[in-house]
Amino acid sequence: MNTATVYRAAVLGLTWLAGAAGHETGDYLVQRDCDAQRKQQRTPAGRRAMARHAITYGLTQAATKAAAYRAAGLRVPVAAQAAGTAAEIVLHAVIDDGRLLRTFAEITGKLTFHDLAAAGVNGRALMDQAAHKGLQIPLGALITAALAARWGRGS
């Protein structure tokens, strides 16, 4: 394995791992309760709540990843970090909006699970988290790693 491959793998792995930690922090600890309650409303207040959540989530992700890169001594170009974070912010907001997730549930025959909210199970929340962890975080890690490999190890 050459140095470029090892570097790209290290960026991918660390970005994915830090993204998972940043996700939990940004989605549960940093998100304001009023934003969580309003972000799916199709009103100006709902759009502001979604924007606040998406931005604070993205900043939390960026800070968590930057701390991980620093701790590991891994230099990742700031532009690659910003591109990965931007992609995650957009996809996070799309997932949290809920409409696309509901459409997915309808198309795939999972609407009953999506709408389940009984006996301690909330299907929509579980599908939301699966989309964040299975699509959004990997997308951010893949973009960051690809661009970091392309743009070099500096910055």
Short mmCIF file of C-alpha atoms in Angstrom, two decimals:
data_model
loop_
_atom_site.label_atom_id
_atom_site.label_comp_id
_atom_site.label_asym_id
_atom_site.label_seq_id
_atom_site.Cartn_x
_atom_site.Cartn_y
_atom_site.Cartn_z
CA MET A 1 0.00 0.00 0.00
CA ASN A 2 1.39 3.40 -0.91
CA THR A 3 1.42 6.51 1.29
CA ALA A 4 -1.44 8.18 -0.60
CA THR A 5 -3.68 5.16 -0.05
CA VAL A 6 -2.85 5.02 3.66
CA TYR A 7 -3.51 8.76 4.00
CA ARG A 8 -6.86 8.51 2.23
CA ALA A 9 -7.88 5.52 4.36
CA ALA A 10 -6.85 7.34 7.55
CA VAL A 11 -8.86 10.44 6.58
CA LEU A 12 -11.87 8.29 5.67
CA GLY A 13 -11.77 6.26 8.86
CA LEU A 14 -11.14 9.14 11.24
CA THR A 15 -13.71 11.37 9.54
CA TRP A 16 -16.34 8.63 9.74
CA LEU A 17 -15.56 7.88 13.39
CA ALA A 18 -15.49 11.55 14.44
CA GLY A 19 -18.62 12.12 12.35
CA ALA A 20 -20.46 9.48 14.36
CA ALA A 21 -19.43 11.14 17.63
CA GLY A 22 -20.21 14.62 16.32
CA HIS A 23 -23.59 13.41 15.12
CA GLU A 24 -24.72 12.25 18.54
CA THR A 25 -23.49 15.47 20.12
CA GLY A 26 -24.97 17.78 17.49
CA ASP A 27 -28.28 15.99 17.12
CA TYR A 28 -29.03 15.38 20.80
CA LEU A 29 -26.91 17.58 23.07
CA VAL A 30 -26.51 20.77 21.04
CA GLN A 31 -29.88 20.90 19.26
CA ARG A 32 -32.27 23.21 21.08
CA ASP A 33 -35.53 21.65 22.20
CA CYS A 34 -37.57 24.41 20.53
CA ASP A 35 -35.77 23.73 17.24
CA ALA A 36 -36.43 20.00 17.51
CA GLN A 37 -40.12 20.73 18.04
CA ARG A 38 -40.44 23.26 15.20
CA LYS A 39 -38.00 22.19 12.48
CA GLN A 40 -40.58 20.19 10.50
CA GLN A 41 -43.16 22.96 10.48
CA ARG A 42 -43.67 24.50 7.06
CA THR A 43 -43.64 28.03 8.46
CA PRO A 44 -41.02 30.80 8.73
CA ALA A 45 -40.41 29.79 12.36
CA GLY A 46 -40.01 26.16 11.27
CA ARG A 47 -37.54 27.09 8.54
CA ARG A 48 -35.52 29.17 11.03
CA ALA A 49 -35.50 26.26 13.47
CA MET A 50 -34.28 23.90 10.74
CA ALA A 51 -31.58 26.35 9.68
CA ARG A 52 -30.39 26.84 13.29
CA HIS A 53 -30.27 23.10 13.85
CA ALA A 54 -28.48 22.38 10.57
CA ILE A 55 -25.88 25.08 11.24
CA THR A 56 -25.22 24.17 14.87
CA TYR A 57 -25.12 20.50 13.86
CA GLY A 58 -22.57 21.27 11.13
CA LEU A 59 -20.42 23.37 13.44
CA THR A 60 -20.47 20.58 16.03
CA GLN A 61 -19.46 18.07 13.36
CA ALA A 62 -16.66 20.32 12.10
CA ALA A 63 -15.27 20.93 15.59
CA THR A 64 -15.40 17.24 16.50
CA LYS A 65 -13.61 16.23 13.30
CA ALA A 66 -11.00 19.00 13.60
CA ALA A 67 -10.23 17.87 17.16
CA ALA A 68 -9.88 14.27 15.99
CA TYR A 69 -7.56 15.24 13.11
CA ARG A 70 -5.42 17.28 15.49
CA ALA A 71 -5.26 14.50 18.09
CA ALA A 72 -4.23 12.02 15.41
CA GLY A 73 -1.71 14.41 13.85
CA LEU A 74 -3.55 14.10 10.54
CA ARG A 75 -3.44 17.16 8.30
CA VAL A 76 -6.63 17.47 6.28
CA PRO A 77 -7.08 20.48 3.98
CA VAL A 78 -9.60 22.94 5.39
CA ALA A 79 -11.37 23.07 2.02
CA ALA A 80 -11.86 19.29 2.08
CA GLN A 81 -13.21 19.51 5.63
CA ALA A 82 -15.57 22.33 4.63
CA ALA A 83 -16.87 20.46 1.58
CA GLY A 84 -17.60 17.32 3.59
CA THR A 85 -19.29 19.37 6.31
CA ALA A 86 -21.40 21.29 3.78
CA ALA A 87 -22.62 18.04 2.22
CA GLU A 88 -23.53 16.70 5.66
CA ILE A 89 -25.39 19.88 6.63
CA VAL A 90 -27.51 19.74 3.48
CA LEU A 91 -28.25 16.02 3.73
CA HIS A 92 -28.93 16.29 7.47
CA ALA A 93 -31.53 19.00 6.83
CA VAL A 94 -33.14 16.98 4.01
CA ILE A 95 -33.40 13.95 6.30
CA ASP A 96 -34.71 15.99 9.25
CA ASP A 97 -37.29 17.69 7.03
CA GLY A 98 -39.00 14.29 7.00
CA ARG A 99 -40.77 14.44 3.65
CA LEU A 100 -38.17 12.46 1.71
CA LEU A 101 -37.93 9.88 4.50
CA ARG A 102 -41.71 9.46 4.46
CA THR A 103 -41.70 9.08 0.68
CA PHE A 104 -38.98 6.44 1.00
CA ALA A 105 -41.11 4.61 3.58
CA GLU A 106 -44.14 4.71 1.28
CA ILE A 107 -42.22 3.47 -1.77
CA THR A 108 -40.47 0.65 0.10
CA GLY A 109 -43.51 -0.55 2.02
CA LYS A 110 -42.15 0.64 5.38
CA LEU A 111 -44.83 3.23 6.13
CA THR A 112 -46.33 1.19 8.98
CA PHE A 113 -42.92 1.07 10.66
CA HIS A 114 -42.29 4.77 9.87
CA ASP A 115 -45.56 5.72 11.55
CA LEU A 116 -45.09 3.39 14.54
CA ALA A 117 -45.01 5.28 17.82
CA ALA A 118 -45.99 2.82 20.54
CA ALA A 119 -44.50 0.62 23.26
CA GLY A 120 -41.31 2.69 23.37
CA VAL A 121 -40.63 2.40 19.64
CA ASN A 122 -40.68 5.34 17.25
CA GLY A 123 -40.19 4.10 13.72
CA ARG A 124 -39.72 7.53 12.16
CA ALA A 125 -36.98 8.42 14.64
CA LEU A 126 -35.21 5.12 14.05
CA MET A 127 -35.39 5.57 10.26
CA ASP A 128 -34.14 9.14 10.66
CA GLN A 129 -31.11 7.97 12.62
CA ALA A 130 -30.46 5.12 10.17
CA ALA A 131 -30.42 7.65 7.32
CA HIS A 132 -28.03 9.94 9.20
CA LYS A 133 -25.66 7.12 10.18
CA GLY A 134 -25.95 5.04 7.03
CA LEU A 135 -26.03 7.77 4.37
CA GLN A 136 -25.15 11.24 5.64
CA ILE A 137 -22.08 10.48 7.80
CA PRO A 138 -20.52 8.16 5.19
CA LEU A 139 -21.17 10.75 2.46
CA GLY A 140 -19.34 13.42 4.45
CA ALA A 141 -16.44 11.06 5.14
CA LEU A 142 -16.18 9.97 1.50
CA ILE A 143 -16.21 13.55 0.19
CA THR A 144 -13.64 14.68 2.77
CA ALA A 145 -11.32 11.74 2.04
CA ALA A 146 -11.58 12.08 -1.74
CA LEU A 147 -10.93 15.81 -1.69
CA ALA A 148 -8.17 15.55 0.91
CA ALA A 149 -6.41 13.00 -1.29
CA ARG A 150 -6.86 15.23 -4.34
CA TRP A 151 -5.88 18.51 -2.70
CA GLY A 152 -2.93 17.18 -0.71
CA ARG A 153 -2.15 16.95 2.95
CA GLY A 154 -1.55 20.59 3.72
CA SER A 155 -3.52 23.45 5.18
#
